[in-house]
mmCIF file of C-alpha atoms in Angstrom:
data_model
loop_
_atom_site.group_PDB
_atom_site.id
_atom_site.type_symbol
_atom_site.label_atom_id
_atom_site.label_comp_id
_atom_site.label_asym_id
_atom_site.label_seq_id
_atom_site.Cartn_x
_atom_site.Cartn_y
_atom_site.Cartn_z
ATOM 1 C CA UNK A 1 -15.309 -6.551 33.297
ATOM 2 C CA UNK A 2 -13.296 -4.720 35.938
ATOM 3 C CA UNK A 3 -11.507 -1.440 35.368
ATOM 4 C CA UNK A 4 -7.728 -1.468 35.300
ATOM 5 C CA UNK A 5 -5.198 0.508 37.261
ATOM 6 C CA UNK A 6 -1.423 0.831 37.152
ATOM 7 C CA UNK A 7 -1.232 -2.314 39.301
ATOM 8 C CA UNK A 8 -2.527 -4.313 36.344
ATOM 9 C CA UNK A 9 0.740 -3.635 34.531
ATOM 10 C CA UNK A 10 3.732 -5.708 35.570
ATOM 11 C CA UNK A 11 6.784 -3.574 36.194
ATOM 12 C CA UNK A 12 10.442 -4.354 35.622
ATOM 13 C CA UNK A 13 13.175 -1.690 35.583
ATOM 14 C CA UNK A 14 10.393 0.922 35.657
ATOM 15 C CA UNK A 15 8.955 -0.324 32.350
ATOM 16 C CA UNK A 16 5.433 -1.623 31.989
ATOM 17 C CA UNK A 17 4.489 -5.062 30.724
ATOM 18 C CA UNK A 18 0.859 -5.829 29.975
ATOM 19 C CA UNK A 19 -0.258 -8.791 32.057
ATOM 20 C CA UNK A 20 -2.723 -11.549 31.167
ATOM 21 C CA UNK A 21 -5.674 -9.690 32.655
ATOM 22 C CA UNK A 22 -5.176 -6.587 30.530
ATOM 23 C CA UNK A 23 -4.691 -8.576 27.313
ATOM 24 C CA UNK A 24 -7.703 -10.775 28.045
ATOM 25 C CA UNK A 25 -9.960 -7.807 28.732
ATOM 26 C CA UNK A 26 -8.846 -6.145 25.526
ATOM 27 C CA UNK A 27 -9.417 -9.323 23.505
ATOM 28 C CA UNK A 28 -12.922 -9.461 24.981
ATOM 29 C CA UNK A 29 -13.571 -5.920 23.747
ATOM 30 C CA UNK A 30 -12.448 -6.918 20.254
ATOM 31 C CA UNK A 31 -14.814 -9.904 20.319
ATOM 32 C CA UNK A 32 -17.696 -7.872 21.710
ATOM 33 C CA UNK A 33 -17.368 -5.213 19.040
ATOM 34 C CA UNK A 34 -18.016 -7.708 16.208
ATOM 35 C CA UNK A 35 -19.465 -10.824 17.868
ATOM 36 C CA UNK A 36 -20.868 -12.285 14.652
ATOM 37 C CA UNK A 37 -17.579 -12.296 12.791
ATOM 38 C CA UNK A 38 -14.734 -12.157 15.328
ATOM 39 C CA UNK A 39 -13.673 -14.313 18.265
ATOM 40 C CA UNK A 40 -10.577 -13.947 20.448
ATOM 41 C CA UNK A 41 -9.332 -16.684 22.748
ATOM 42 C CA UNK A 42 -7.860 -15.755 26.096
ATOM 43 C CA UNK A 43 -4.192 -15.962 26.964
ATOM 44 C CA UNK A 44 -4.538 -19.365 28.650
ATOM 45 C CA UNK A 45 -5.888 -21.195 25.602
ATOM 46 C CA UNK A 46 -2.668 -21.795 23.708
ATOM 47 C CA UNK A 47 -0.742 -22.826 26.824
ATOM 48 C CA UNK A 48 -3.415 -25.395 27.659
ATOM 49 C CA UNK A 49 -3.547 -26.645 24.069
ATOM 50 C CA UNK A 50 0.215 -26.985 23.689
ATOM 51 C CA UNK A 51 0.809 -28.519 27.134
ATOM 52 C CA UNK A 52 -2.213 -30.806 27.502
ATOM 53 C CA UNK A 53 -3.648 -31.315 24.033
ATOM 54 C CA UNK A 54 -7.011 -30.867 22.375
ATOM 55 C CA UNK A 55 -8.918 -32.943 24.933
ATOM 56 C CA UNK A 56 -8.140 -30.303 27.545
ATOM 57 C CA UNK A 57 -9.558 -27.393 25.539
ATOM 58 C CA UNK A 58 -12.377 -29.005 23.555
ATOM 59 C CA UNK A 59 -15.002 -27.750 26.012
ATOM 60 C CA UNK A 60 -13.735 -24.161 25.844
ATOM 61 C CA UNK A 61 -15.837 -23.659 22.718
ATOM 62 C CA UNK A 62 -18.920 -25.515 23.935
ATOM 63 C CA UNK A 63 -21.060 -22.422 23.313
ATOM 64 C CA UNK A 64 -18.992 -20.920 20.479
ATOM 65 C CA UNK A 65 -18.961 -22.023 16.853
ATOM 66 C CA UNK A 66 -15.590 -20.715 15.752
ATOM 67 C CA UNK A 67 -16.291 -21.822 12.183
ATOM 68 C CA UNK A 68 -19.140 -19.333 11.954
ATOM 69 C CA UNK A 69 -16.629 -16.511 12.430
ATOM 70 C CA UNK A 70 -14.399 -14.853 9.881
ATOM 71 C CA UNK A 71 -11.504 -14.187 12.239
ATOM 72 C CA UNK A 72 -9.903 -15.801 15.268
ATOM 73 C CA UNK A 73 -7.256 -14.197 17.444
ATOM 74 C CA UNK A 74 -5.032 -16.217 19.762
ATOM 75 C CA UNK A 75 -2.515 -14.431 22.009
ATOM 76 C CA UNK A 76 0.581 -16.580 22.494
ATOM 77 C CA UNK A 77 2.983 -16.334 25.437
ATOM 78 C CA UNK A 78 6.448 -17.708 24.697
ATOM 79 C CA UNK A 79 9.870 -17.699 26.332
ATOM 80 C CA UNK A 80 8.392 -16.636 29.691
ATOM 81 C CA UNK A 81 8.185 -12.947 28.820
ATOM 82 C CA UNK A 82 7.204 -12.444 25.181
ATOM 83 C CA UNK A 83 3.755 -12.102 23.589
ATOM 84 C CA UNK A 84 2.866 -12.908 19.973
ATOM 85 C CA UNK A 85 -0.420 -13.237 18.091
ATOM 86 C CA UNK A 86 -1.922 -15.927 15.889
ATOM 87 C CA UNK A 87 -4.564 -14.709 13.445
ATOM 88 C CA UNK A 88 -6.846 -17.212 11.710
ATOM 89 C CA UNK A 89 -8.575 -15.780 8.654
ATOM 90 C CA UNK A 90 -11.228 -18.258 7.517
ATOM 91 C CA UNK A 91 -12.244 -16.588 4.225
ATOM 92 C CA UNK A 92 -8.601 -16.471 3.140
ATOM 93 C CA UNK A 93 -7.790 -19.919 4.570
ATOM 94 C CA UNK A 94 -4.777 -18.466 6.341
ATOM 95 C CA UNK A 95 -3.136 -18.837 9.746
ATOM 96 C CA UNK A 96 -0.674 -16.023 10.386
ATOM 97 C CA UNK A 97 1.865 -15.483 13.148
ATOM 98 C CA UNK A 98 2.661 -11.921 14.236
ATOM 99 C CA UNK A 99 5.792 -11.382 16.317
ATOM 100 C CA UNK A 100 6.900 -7.824 17.037
ATOM 101 C CA UNK A 101 10.447 -9.110 17.522
ATOM 102 C CA UNK A 102 10.596 -10.879 14.181
ATOM 103 C CA UNK A 103 10.383 -14.452 15.443
ATOM 104 C CA UNK A 104 9.148 -17.430 13.437
ATOM 105 C CA UNK A 105 7.054 -20.258 14.866
ATOM 106 C CA UNK A 106 5.934 -22.926 12.411
ATOM 107 C CA UNK A 107 5.371 -25.309 15.322
ATOM 108 C CA UNK A 108 2.679 -22.966 16.634
ATOM 109 C CA UNK A 109 1.086 -22.541 13.203
ATOM 110 C CA UNK A 110 0.921 -26.293 12.666
ATOM 111 C CA UNK A 111 -0.565 -26.816 16.124
ATOM 112 C CA UNK A 112 -3.350 -24.314 15.415
ATOM 113 C CA UNK A 113 -4.108 -25.995 12.094
ATOM 114 C CA UNK A 114 -4.289 -29.342 13.874
ATOM 115 C CA UNK A 115 -6.586 -27.745 16.465
ATOM 116 C CA UNK A 116 -8.946 -26.565 13.715
ATOM 117 C CA UNK A 117 -9.047 -30.060 12.255
ATOM 118 C CA UNK A 118 -9.847 -31.682 15.607
ATOM 119 C CA UNK A 119 -12.350 -28.979 16.549
ATOM 120 C CA UNK A 120 -14.196 -29.328 13.252
ATOM 121 C CA UNK A 121 -14.384 -33.094 13.616
ATOM 122 C CA UNK A 122 -15.562 -32.795 17.233
ATOM 123 C CA UNK A 123 -18.133 -30.025 16.800
ATOM 124 C CA UNK A 124 -19.258 -30.591 13.201
ATOM 125 C CA UNK A 125 -18.875 -34.338 12.931
ATOM 126 C CA UNK A 126 -16.966 -34.130 9.671
ATOM 127 C CA UNK A 127 -13.444 -33.634 8.445
ATOM 128 C CA UNK A 128 -11.741 -30.285 8.101
ATOM 129 C CA UNK A 129 -9.713 -30.259 4.894
ATOM 130 C CA UNK A 130 -6.345 -28.514 5.402
ATOM 131 C CA UNK A 131 -5.421 -28.456 1.728
ATOM 132 C CA UNK A 132 -5.120 -24.921 0.415
ATOM 133 C CA UNK A 133 -4.489 -23.407 3.846
ATOM 134 C CA UNK A 134 -1.606 -20.961 4.169
ATOM 135 C CA UNK A 135 0.647 -20.984 7.253
ATOM 136 C CA UNK A 136 2.616 -17.735 7.426
ATOM 137 C CA UNK A 137 5.125 -16.081 9.702
ATOM 138 C CA UNK A 138 4.420 -12.431 8.887
ATOM 139 C CA UNK A 139 7.729 -10.717 8.185
ATOM 140 C CA UNK A 140 6.720 -7.110 7.640
ATOM 141 C CA UNK A 141 4.590 -6.458 10.728
ATOM 142 C CA UNK A 142 5.488 -3.527 13.024
ATOM 143 C CA UNK A 143 8.498 -4.219 15.247
ATOM 144 C CA UNK A 144 9.239 -3.176 18.810
ATOM 145 C CA UNK A 145 12.484 -1.421 19.669
ATOM 146 C CA UNK A 146 12.552 -2.464 23.316
ATOM 147 C CA UNK A 147 11.781 -5.666 25.209
ATOM 148 C CA UNK A 148 8.649 -4.652 27.144
ATOM 149 C CA UNK A 149 6.040 -3.485 24.610
ATOM 150 C CA UNK A 150 5.156 -6.874 23.081
ATOM 151 C CA UNK A 151 1.785 -7.034 24.860
ATOM 152 C CA UNK A 152 0.784 -3.656 23.471
ATOM 153 C CA UNK A 153 1.786 -4.765 19.978
ATOM 154 C CA UNK A 154 -0.316 -7.928 20.332
ATOM 155 C CA UNK A 155 -3.388 -5.942 21.390
ATOM 156 C CA UNK A 156 -2.943 -3.528 18.488
ATOM 157 C CA UNK A 157 -2.278 -6.287 15.952
ATOM 158 C CA UNK A 158 -5.635 -7.825 16.898
ATOM 159 C CA UNK A 159 -7.476 -4.491 17.055
ATOM 160 C CA UNK A 160 -6.271 -3.353 13.622
ATOM 161 C CA UNK A 161 -6.695 -6.743 11.935
ATOM 162 C CA UNK A 162 -10.201 -7.120 13.365
ATOM 163 C CA UNK A 163 -11.318 -4.102 11.337
ATOM 164 C CA UNK A 164 -9.101 -4.752 8.287
ATOM 165 C CA UNK A 165 -6.974 -1.708 8.994
ATOM 166 C CA UNK A 166 -3.384 -1.575 7.708
ATOM 167 C CA UNK A 167 -0.747 -2.169 10.387
ATOM 168 C CA UNK A 168 0.650 1.313 9.935
ATOM 169 C CA UNK A 169 1.779 1.921 13.514
ATOM 170 C CA UNK A 170 5.244 1.719 15.035
ATOM 171 C CA UNK A 171 7.148 1.868 18.304
ATOM 172 C CA UNK A 172 6.548 5.614 18.597
ATOM 173 C CA UNK A 173 2.797 5.000 19.010
ATOM 174 C CA UNK A 174 3.129 2.692 22.023
ATOM 175 C CA UNK A 175 2.694 5.284 24.787
ATOM 176 C CA UNK A 176 -0.498 6.518 23.150
ATOM 177 C CA UNK A 177 -1.715 2.949 22.681
ATOM 178 C CA UNK A 178 -1.162 2.211 26.361
ATOM 179 C CA UNK A 179 -3.396 5.137 27.252
ATOM 180 C CA UNK A 180 -5.933 3.992 24.666
ATOM 181 C CA UNK A 181 -6.009 0.451 26.069
ATOM 182 C CA UNK A 182 -6.559 1.763 29.597
ATOM 183 C CA UNK A 183 -9.267 4.168 28.440
ATOM 184 C CA UNK A 184 -11.145 1.578 26.392
ATOM 185 C CA UNK A 185 -11.047 -1.136 29.055
ATOM 186 C CA UNK A 186 -12.290 1.268 31.706
ATOM 187 C CA UNK A 187 -14.972 2.481 29.289
ATOM 188 C CA UNK A 188 -15.756 -1.161 28.384
ATOM 189 C CA UNK A 189 -15.911 -0.330 24.697
ATOM 190 C CA UNK A 190 -13.556 0.187 21.788
ATOM 191 C CA UNK A 191 -13.684 3.583 20.172
ATOM 192 C CA UNK A 192 -13.728 2.466 16.548
ATOM 193 C CA UNK A 193 -16.298 0.304 14.812
ATOM 194 C CA UNK A 194 -15.252 -2.647 12.711
ATOM 195 C CA UNK A 195 -16.731 -2.884 9.215
ATOM 196 C CA UNK A 196 -19.352 -5.550 8.747
ATOM 197 C CA UNK A 197 -18.220 -8.587 6.797
ATOM 198 C CA UNK A 198 -20.200 -11.080 4.820
ATOM 199 C CA UNK A 199 -20.263 -14.585 6.168
ATOM 200 C CA UNK A 200 -17.932 -17.159 4.699
ATOM 201 C CA UNK A 201 -19.026 -20.645 3.845
ATOM 202 C CA UNK A 202 -18.140 -23.238 6.456
ATOM 203 C CA UNK A 203 -15.352 -25.669 5.781
#
């Protein structure tokens, strides 16, 4: 994992957007902190899934059993310049969509549920039963007050949710979070430890 510099932030009107590389490195840190219970896809996964279908991404998890995890995180890039997060919570049977600008995306939620069904059939050789699963656009998540901090919100949504912390941050924390993201990527380790979770039964 390479260190990051200011050049790894895309600039527009002197404001900083997190690019794919920064988000991917941070998602890797979240996975590496709790590898037995957490897995984060990279930023290219959802684009490939939505554009080309399951057959194009089925090999991405050749060495990963996502159903052995408790939590999946999927960063979503929409409308050319906006980042959101999908959070799959297996013990709760929930797929949740976090948008720091208050957007809703049932199409995305349904696509991820369909992905889980196809992945389970492909890797486990048996059906994944979607009954009882909750698809939710989270309404009360922290909201951004500008148009360039969505990537930071996505990283922090995943970081907090990965350790079951309440999403008690806001726009005023973003400058500090940017420094934290840079520090932790360069250090190659997150500062806080996630609590250990018991395994859930496979579906």
